[in-house]
Backbone as JSON, one array per atom type, in Angstrom:
{
  "sequence": "MEKLIAHIQDLSPVSAEEISRIEKAFQEKKLAKKEFILKAGDVSQHMRFIDSGALRTYYLDEDGKEFVQSFGIEGWWLNDLYSYLSQSPATQFIQATEPSVIFQIHRDRLEELFKEVPAMERFFRIKMQSAYQAAQHRNLQVKIESAVERYANFRQSYPQLEQRFPQYMIASYLGLTPEHLSYIRRKALK",
  "N": [[2.31, 18.46, -0.59], [-0.25, 18.59, -1.25], [-1.76, 16.52, -2.45], [-2.12, 14.71, -0.34], [-3.6, 16.26, 1.52], [-5.9, 16.8, -0.03], [-6.82, 14.19, -0.33], [-7.47, 13.53, 2.31], [-9.46, 15.46, 2.76], [-11.44, 14.55, 1.04], [-12.66, 12.45, 2.41], [-13.07, 13.28, 5.02], [-13.8, 16.28, 5.88], [-11.74, 19.09, 6.74], [-10.72, 22.03, 8.57], [-8.99, 25.13, 7.69], [-7.14, 25.73, 9.71], [-6.86, 23.21, 10.86], [-5.76, 21.86, 8.71], [-3.25, 23.03, 8.63], [-2.16, 21.99, 11.0], [-2.1, 19.28, 10.35], [-0.33, 19.27, 8.19], [2.03, 19.98, 9.52], [2.41, 17.76, 11.09], [3.01, 15.56, 9.48], [5.82, 14.1, 7.83], [8.01, 14.54, 5.11], [9.51, 12.11, 3.02], [12.01, 11.07, 0.88], [12.59, 8.53, -1.46], [14.9, 6.36, -3.0], [15.0, 4.35, -5.97], [14.49, 0.95, -5.27], [14.98, 1.3, -2.58], [14.36, 0.61, 0.87], [11.63, 1.12, 3.13], [10.69, -0.22, 5.19], [11.64, -3.18, 6.8], [11.42, -6.73, 7.1], [11.09, -7.89, 10.38], [11.61, -5.46, 11.6], [9.73, -3.06, 13.5], [6.77, -1.58, 12.47], [6.37, 1.83, 12.58], [5.11, 3.99, 11.46], [2.48, 5.61, 9.61], [1.98, 5.69, 6.15], [1.8, 7.71, 3.3], [1.67, 7.77, -0.16], [3.04, 10.11, -2.16], [4.29, 10.47, -4.63], [5.53, 8.2, -7.11], [6.21, 4.63, -6.81], [5.6, 1.73, -4.87], [6.1, -1.46, -3.25], [4.85, -4.14, -1.21], [6.19, -7.03, 0.24], [6.82, -10.45, 1.19], [9.12, -12.98, 2.34], [9.57, -16.48, 1.81], [10.69, -19.49, 3.54], [12.67, -20.37, 1.85], [13.59, -18.13, 0.68], [12.09, -17.1, -1.38], [10.23, -14.58, -3.01], [7.06, -13.1, -2.25], [4.7, -11.08, -3.44], [2.69, -8.88, -1.71], [1.23, -6.49, -1.84], [0.7, -3.51, -3.84], [1.59, -0.05, -4.28], [0.8, 3.22, -5.32], [0.84, 6.71, -6.39], [-1.19, 8.61, -4.23], [-2.07, 6.53, -2.66], [-2.09, 4.58, 0.4], [0.39, 2.78, 2.2], [1.51, 0.04, 4.07], [2.69, -2.24, 6.63], [0.22, -3.29, 8.15], [-0.46, -5.05, 10.22], [1.88, -5.22, 11.77], [2.11, -2.52, 12.47], [-0.28, -2.02, 13.94], [-0.2, -3.97, 15.97], [2.26, -3.63, 17.02], [4.29, -5.45, 16.68], [7.07, -7.38, 15.33], [7.57, -6.74, 11.86], [6.44, -8.72, 9.11], [6.75, -8.25, 6.56], [8.42, -6.63, 3.79], [8.83, -3.3, 2.72], [9.29, -1.66, -0.2], [10.6, 0.74, -2.45], [9.84, 0.84, -5.86], [10.41, 2.52, -7.81], [11.85, 5.84, -8.03], [10.56, 7.66, -5.31], [8.26, 9.67, -3.36], [7.17, 10.0, -0.12], [4.76, 10.78, 2.43], [4.91, 10.63, 5.85], [3.73, 9.7, 9.11], [4.51, 9.42, 12.47], [3.41, 6.95, 14.77], [2.92, 7.79, 17.46], [2.74, 10.54, 17.15], [0.55, 10.62, 15.49], [-1.49, 9.76, 17.21], [-1.59, 11.99, 18.89], [-2.43, 13.85, 17.0], [-5.0, 12.93, 16.45], [-6.36, 13.9, 18.68], [-6.02, 16.64, 18.39], [-7.13, 17.15, 15.89], [-10.02, 16.01, 15.4], [-11.35, 15.01, 13.13], [-9.46, 13.52, 11.8], [-9.33, 11.11, 13.12], [-11.72, 9.93, 12.33], [-11.18, 9.81, 9.58], [-9.01, 7.94, 9.47], [-10.28, 5.72, 10.57], [-12.11, 5.09, 8.56], [-10.28, 4.53, 6.51], [-8.98, 2.27, 7.58], [-11.11, 0.47, 7.69], [-11.6, 0.17, 4.96], [-9.16, -0.98, 4.19], [-9.31, -3.42, 5.53], [-11.54, -4.57, 4.26], [-10.51, -4.78, 1.64], [-8.42, -6.59, 2.06], [-9.84, -8.88, 2.87], [-11.33, -9.34, 0.54], [-9.27, -9.85, -1.31], [-8.13, -12.21, -0.2], [-10.27, -13.96, -0.57], [-10.5, -13.93, -3.39], [-8.09, -15.19, -4.19], [-8.59, -17.75, -3.35], [-10.94, -18.66, -4.64], [-11.06, -17.9, -7.34], [-10.06, -18.52, -10.72], [-6.8, -18.53, -12.28], [-6.88, -17.03, -14.64], [-9.18, -15.49, -14.2], [-8.34, -14.02, -11.94], [-6.26, -12.49, -13.06], [-7.68, -11.04, -15.02], [-9.43, -9.57, -13.4], [-7.58, -8.11, -11.92], [-6.46, -6.51, -13.94], [-8.72, -5.05, -14.65], [-9.45, -3.8, -12.24], [-7.12, -2.42, -11.5], [-5.84, -0.86, -13.71], [-3.75, 0.92, -14.1], [-1.54, -0.16, -12.86], [-0.26, -2.23, -14.24], [1.58, -1.25, -16.09], [3.4, -0.09, -14.45], [4.73, -1.87, -12.8], [6.99, -4.65, -12.83], [6.54, -7.7, -14.72], [7.14, -10.07, -13.27], [6.65, -9.32, -10.63], [3.92, -8.74, -10.67], [2.95, -11.25, -11.36], [3.7, -12.68, -9.04], [2.09, -11.36, -7.14], [-0.4, -12.19, -8.03], [-0.25, -14.85, -7.49], [1.01, -16.55, -9.27], [3.34, -18.07, -11.6], [5.88, -16.27, -13.43], [6.0, -17.27, -16.03], [3.52, -18.54, -16.36], [1.8, -16.35, -16.13], [2.63, -14.94, -18.4], [1.76, -16.69, -20.4], [-1.03, -16.53, -19.96], [-1.44, -13.84, -20.55], [-0.75, -13.78, -23.29], [-2.77, -15.4, -24.26], [-4.99, -13.87, -23.52], [-4.66, -11.65, -25.14], [-5.36, -12.61, -27.58]],
  "CA": [[1.4, 17.82, 0.33], [-1.61, 18.86, -1.73], [-2.47, 15.25, -2.67], [-2.49, 14.17, 0.97], [-4.69, 17.08, 2.07], [-7.1, 16.55, -0.84], [-7.26, 12.84, 0.0], [-8.13, 13.62, 3.62], [-10.68, 16.28, 2.58], [-12.47, 13.74, 0.37], [-13.35, 11.57, 3.35], [-13.33, 13.91, 6.31], [-13.42, 17.69, 5.73], [-11.01, 19.75, 7.83], [-10.6, 23.49, 8.43], [-7.66, 25.63, 7.33], [-6.28, 25.57, 10.89], [-6.58, 21.77, 10.99], [-4.84, 21.51, 7.62], [-1.93, 23.46, 9.08], [-1.71, 21.0, 12.0], [-1.82, 18.03, 9.62], [0.91, 19.47, 7.43], [3.16, 19.98, 10.45], [2.55, 16.43, 11.71], [3.57, 14.61, 8.52], [7.16, 14.4, 7.35], [8.31, 14.06, 3.76], [10.67, 11.22, 2.89], [12.31, 10.72, -0.51], [13.13, 7.18, -1.58], [15.5, 5.96, -4.26], [14.54, 3.06, -6.47], [14.94, -0.23, -4.5], [15.19, 1.63, -1.16], [13.36, 0.07, 1.79], [11.17, 1.95, 4.24], [10.43, -1.17, 6.26], [12.18, -4.52, 6.54], [10.91, -7.77, 7.99], [11.79, -7.89, 11.67], [11.45, -4.13, 12.2], [8.35, -2.75, 13.88], [6.27, -0.43, 11.72], [6.04, 2.94, 13.48], [4.56, 5.11, 10.7], [1.5, 5.49, 8.54], [2.69, 6.25, 5.0], [1.01, 8.11, 2.13], [2.54, 7.9, -1.33], [2.8, 11.34, -2.92], [4.69, 10.16, -6.0], [6.33, 6.99, -7.21], [5.56, 3.32, -6.68], [6.2, 0.85, -3.88], [5.45, -2.76, -3.09], [5.1, -4.89, 0.0], [6.36, -8.45, -0.05], [7.45, -11.24, 2.23], [9.95, -14.06, 1.85], [9.36, -17.76, 2.46], [11.91, -20.06, 4.14], [13.67, -20.55, 0.8], [13.97, -16.82, 0.15], [11.24, -16.73, -2.52], [9.42, -13.39, -2.75], [5.63, -13.12, -2.5], [4.21, -9.7, -3.38], [1.44, -8.77, -0.97], [0.45, -5.35, -2.34], [1.37, -2.44, -4.57], [1.11, 1.28, -3.95], [1.19, 4.31, -6.21], [0.4, 8.03, -5.94], [-2.51, 8.72, -3.64], [-2.39, 5.33, -1.88], [-1.39, 4.34, 1.66], [1.05, 1.47, 2.17], [2.1, -0.27, 5.37], [2.44, -3.56, 7.21], [-0.74, -2.87, 9.17], [-0.41, -5.92, 11.39], [3.01, -4.76, 12.58], [1.79, -1.18, 12.98], [-1.34, -2.08, 14.95], [0.16, -4.85, 17.09], [3.62, -3.27, 17.44], [5.11, -6.65, 16.62], [7.97, -7.31, 14.17], [6.96, -6.84, 10.54], [6.73, -9.9, 8.31], [6.86, -7.78, 5.18], [9.34, -5.59, 3.37], [8.21, -2.27, 1.87], [10.39, -1.21, -1.04], [10.28, 1.59, -3.6], [10.19, 0.22, -7.14], [10.88, 3.65, -8.6], [12.04, 6.96, -7.1], [9.27, 7.97, -4.7], [8.15, 10.6, -2.24], [6.07, 9.65, 0.76], [4.56, 11.56, 3.65], [4.65, 9.68, 6.91], [3.49, 10.24, 10.44], [4.81, 8.44, 13.52], [2.18, 6.53, 15.47], [2.71, 8.64, 18.63], [2.29, 11.85, 16.66], [-0.81, 10.42, 14.97], [-2.39, 9.75, 18.37], [-1.75, 13.4, 19.28], [-3.2, 14.51, 15.95], [-6.4, 12.54, 16.64], [-6.93, 14.8, 19.7], [-6.0, 18.0, 17.85], [-8.0, 17.21, 14.71], [-10.88, 14.82, 15.52], [-11.71, 14.48, 11.81], [-8.43, 12.56, 11.4], [-9.7, 9.8, 13.66], [-12.73, 9.42, 11.41], [-10.51, 9.5, 8.32], [-8.26, 6.69, 9.59], [-11.24, 4.63, 10.77], [-12.62, 4.74, 7.23], [-9.17, 3.9, 5.78], [-8.77, 0.93, 8.15], [-12.23, -0.37, 7.24], [-11.34, -0.12, 3.55], [-8.03, -1.91, 4.13], [-9.82, -4.73, 5.96], [-12.38, -5.08, 3.17], [-9.64, -5.15, 0.52], [-7.7, -7.82, 2.44], [-10.81, -9.97, 2.82], [-11.64, -9.58, -0.87], [-8.09, -10.47, -1.92], [-8.05, -13.59, 0.29], [-11.33, -14.73, -1.23], [-10.14, -14.07, -4.8], [-7.02, -16.17, -4.34], [-9.12, -19.09, -3.07], [-12.05, -19.14, -5.48], [-10.97, -17.53, -8.75], [-9.01, -19.13, -11.53], [-5.7, -17.62, -12.61], [-7.36, -16.12, -15.69], [-10.09, -14.54, -13.56], [-7.56, -13.12, -11.1], [-5.56, -11.55, -13.93], [-8.69, -10.16, -15.63], [-9.9, -8.66, -12.35], [-6.46, -7.21, -11.63], [-6.39, -5.51, -15.04], [-9.9, -4.19, -14.6], [-9.43, -3.01, -11.01], [-5.9, -1.61, -11.39], [-5.22, -0.77, -15.04], [-2.53, 1.74, -14.05], [-0.42, -0.88, -12.23], [0.42, -3.16, -15.14], [2.7, -0.57, -16.73], [4.3, 0.44, -13.44], [5.43, -2.93, -12.09], [7.44, -5.73, -13.72], [5.67, -8.87, -14.82], [7.38, -11.06, -12.22], [5.99, -8.85, -9.41], [2.48, -8.92, -10.86], [2.72, -12.71, -11.26], [3.78, -13.04, -7.63], [0.89, -10.83, -6.5], [-1.53, -13.01, -8.45], [-0.04, -16.24, -7.11], [1.36, -17.26, -10.5], [4.73, -17.94, -12.05], [5.95, -15.33, -14.55], [5.7, -18.0, -17.28], [2.06, -18.75, -16.43], [1.2, -15.05, -16.44], [2.94, -14.65, -19.8], [0.83, -17.52, -21.18], [-2.38, -15.95, -19.81], [-1.44, -12.58, -21.31], [-0.8, -14.11, -24.73], [-4.11, -15.92, -24.51], [-5.93, -12.76, -23.37], [-4.51, -10.76, -26.26], [-6.04, -13.22, -28.73]],
  "C": [[-0.06, 17.99, -0.1], [-2.41, 17.57, -1.92], [-2.97, 14.66, -1.35], [-3.68, 14.93, 1.54], [-5.98, 16.85, 1.29], [-7.68, 15.18, -0.53], [-8.01, 12.83, 1.34], [-9.46, 14.34, 3.49], [-11.81, 15.48, 1.92], [-13.29, 12.92, 1.35], [-13.8, 12.26, 4.63], [-12.89, 15.37, 6.26], [-12.76, 18.27, 6.99], [-10.88, 21.24, 7.52], [-9.17, 23.86, 8.03], [-6.68, 25.48, 8.49], [-5.9, 24.1, 11.07], [-5.62, 21.3, 9.9], [-3.41, 21.88, 8.02], [-1.35, 22.46, 10.09], [-1.32, 19.68, 11.32], [-0.49, 18.16, 8.88], [2.14, 19.44, 8.33], [3.43, 18.6, 11.03], [3.21, 15.41, 10.79], [4.96, 15.06, 8.09], [7.36, 13.78, 5.97], [9.55, 13.18, 3.8], [10.81, 10.86, 1.42], [13.0, 9.36, -0.53], [13.73, 6.98, -2.96], [14.9, 4.64, -4.7], [15.25, 1.94, -5.69], [15.22, 0.07, -3.03], [14.04, 1.07, -0.33], [12.93, 1.13, 2.79], [10.77, 1.07, 5.42], [11.01, -2.51, 5.85], [11.56, -5.49, 7.53], [11.76, -7.79, 9.25], [11.74, -6.54, 12.37], [9.99, -3.96, 12.6], [7.91, -1.5, 13.14], [5.79, 0.64, 12.69], [5.32, 4.09, 12.78], [3.4, 4.68, 9.81], [2.12, 6.25, 7.37], [1.75, 6.49, 3.82], [1.98, 8.33, 0.98], [2.14, 9.15, -2.12], [3.17, 11.15, -4.38], [5.53, 8.9, -5.98], [5.5, 5.73, -7.03], [6.35, 2.47, -5.68], [5.48, -0.48, -3.88], [5.73, -3.28, -1.69], [5.26, -6.35, -0.41], [6.95, -9.14, 1.17], [8.24, -12.36, 1.57], [9.57, -15.36, 2.56], [10.7, -18.29, 2.99], [13.03, -20.22, 3.13], [14.12, -19.24, 0.18], [13.17, -16.39, -1.07], [10.33, -15.57, -2.12], [7.95, -13.64, -3.09], [5.11, -11.7, -2.33], [2.83, -9.69, -2.74], [0.58, -7.62, -1.51], [1.36, -4.38, -3.09], [0.83, -1.11, -4.07], [1.67, 2.3, -4.92], [0.64, 5.62, -5.64], [-1.03, 7.99, -5.4], [-2.94, 7.53, -2.8], [-1.6, 5.34, -0.58], [-0.78, 2.96, 1.58], [1.74, 1.24, 3.51], [1.97, -1.75, 5.64], [1.53, -3.26, 8.4], [-0.7, -3.75, 10.41], [0.71, -5.48, 12.32], [2.68, -3.42, 13.23], [0.79, -1.26, 14.13], [-0.94, -2.89, 16.18], [1.51, -4.49, 17.72], [4.5, -4.5, 17.59], [6.01, -6.56, 15.39], [7.23, -7.53, 12.85], [7.35, -8.17, 9.89], [7.01, -9.51, 6.87], [7.99, -6.76, 5.03], [8.5, -4.58, 2.59], [9.36, -1.61, 1.14], [9.87, -0.34, -2.18], [10.71, 0.86, -4.87], [10.56, 1.27, -8.18], [11.11, 4.8, -7.63], [10.67, 7.44, -6.61], [9.4, 9.03, -3.63], [6.95, 10.17, -1.42], [5.95, 10.7, 1.85], [4.18, 10.56, 4.73], [4.46, 10.39, 8.24], [3.74, 9.11, 11.44], [3.53, 8.16, 14.31], [1.9, 7.39, 16.7], [2.18, 10.01, 18.23], [0.88, 11.75, 16.1], [-1.83, 10.41, 16.11], [-2.64, 11.18, 18.87], [-2.64, 14.13, 18.28], [-4.68, 14.16, 16.04], [-7.08, 13.48, 17.64], [-7.03, 16.23, 19.16], [-6.98, 18.19, 16.7], [-8.88, 15.96, 14.7], [-11.28, 14.21, 14.17], [-10.69, 13.45, 11.33], [-8.74, 11.17, 11.94], [-10.76, 9.15, 12.78], [-12.09, 8.99, 10.09], [-9.8, 8.15, 8.42], [-9.17, 5.5, 9.9], [-11.77, 4.16, 9.42], [-11.52, 4.03, 6.42], [-8.91, 2.48, 6.29], [-9.88, -0.02, 7.72], [-12.02, -0.77, 5.78], [-10.21, -1.13, 3.39], [-8.47, -3.32, 4.52], [-10.67, -5.36, 4.85], [-11.53, -5.55, 2.0], [-8.9, -6.44, 0.82], [-8.63, -9.03, 2.38], [-11.12, -10.35, 1.37], [-10.48, -10.3, -1.56], [-7.95, -11.93, -1.48], [-9.08, -14.48, -0.39], [-10.99, -14.96, -2.7], [-9.11, -15.17, -5.02], [-7.57, -17.59, -4.18], [-10.14, -19.57, -4.08], [-11.93, -18.81, -6.97], [-9.85, -18.28, -9.45], [-7.93, -18.08, -11.8], [-6.14, -16.59, -13.65], [-8.29, -15.07, -15.1], [-9.33, -13.54, -12.69], [-6.84, -12.06, -11.94], [-6.54, -10.55, -14.55], [-9.19, -9.14, -14.61], [-8.82, -7.65, -11.95], [-6.39, -6.1, -12.68], [-7.55, -4.54, -14.98], [-9.86, -3.27, -13.38], [-8.26, -2.03, -10.94], [-5.2, -1.46, -12.73], [-3.9, 0.0, -15.04], [-1.33, 0.98, -13.51], [0.38, -1.73, -13.2], [1.62, -2.53, -15.83], [3.75, -0.08, -15.74], [5.16, -0.61, -12.74], [5.83, -4.04, -13.05], [6.52, -6.95, -13.65], [5.89, -9.87, -13.69], [6.74, -10.64, -10.89], [4.48, -9.04, -9.51], [2.13, -10.4, -10.76], [2.73, -13.15, -9.81], [2.53, -12.58, -6.88], [-0.33, -11.7, -6.8], [-1.4, -14.48, -8.07], [0.32, -17.12, -8.29], [2.87, -17.22, -10.71], [4.74, -16.92, -13.17], [5.6, -16.0, -15.88], [4.2, -18.2, -17.45], [1.35, -17.43, -16.75], [1.45, -14.67, -17.89], [2.0, -15.43, -20.72], [-0.58, -16.93, -21.14], [-2.47, -14.65, -20.6], [-1.53, -12.84, -22.81], [-2.2, -14.57, -25.11], [-5.14, -14.79, -24.47], [-5.87, -11.81, -24.56], [-5.18, -11.31, -27.53], [-7.52, -13.11, -28.51]]
}
């Protein structure tokens, strides 16, 4: 749980007693490759921190085609925030793409933790603001950038992800076909 505590400390320092409360509030969950922690139609009840491994969120269209919404690796949070905040059925699936370990906290327990450790409320406010900014930025990128620009920005912003996720998932995230991404990669290498 050291990564989680260090991550919290970076944004909102907590005391040793508060760390103990945080550690007791989160539960460890191990995931096998391809295991789901959330499926479309379920209501997201947990905030999830990735301690090790890699996960993705995606949704399916009416024809069953997958669209990757986001990726997550060590030190990142991953969730269907709309489902979590609105307590409505999730539209996304969250799936481990390699064996993973997450720490999660149920929403009711998190509300209690906000009262016990006020710094946690500040921490999650900052995380929610960052998530909103990232979503806005991603929506804008998809609308105004060319495919080549989106790929270049992806590589620059997330160099560690390209080796962790298959090309078809990255293509889906970028709004491309795997063939188009392959063409862009070949072109970029020249």
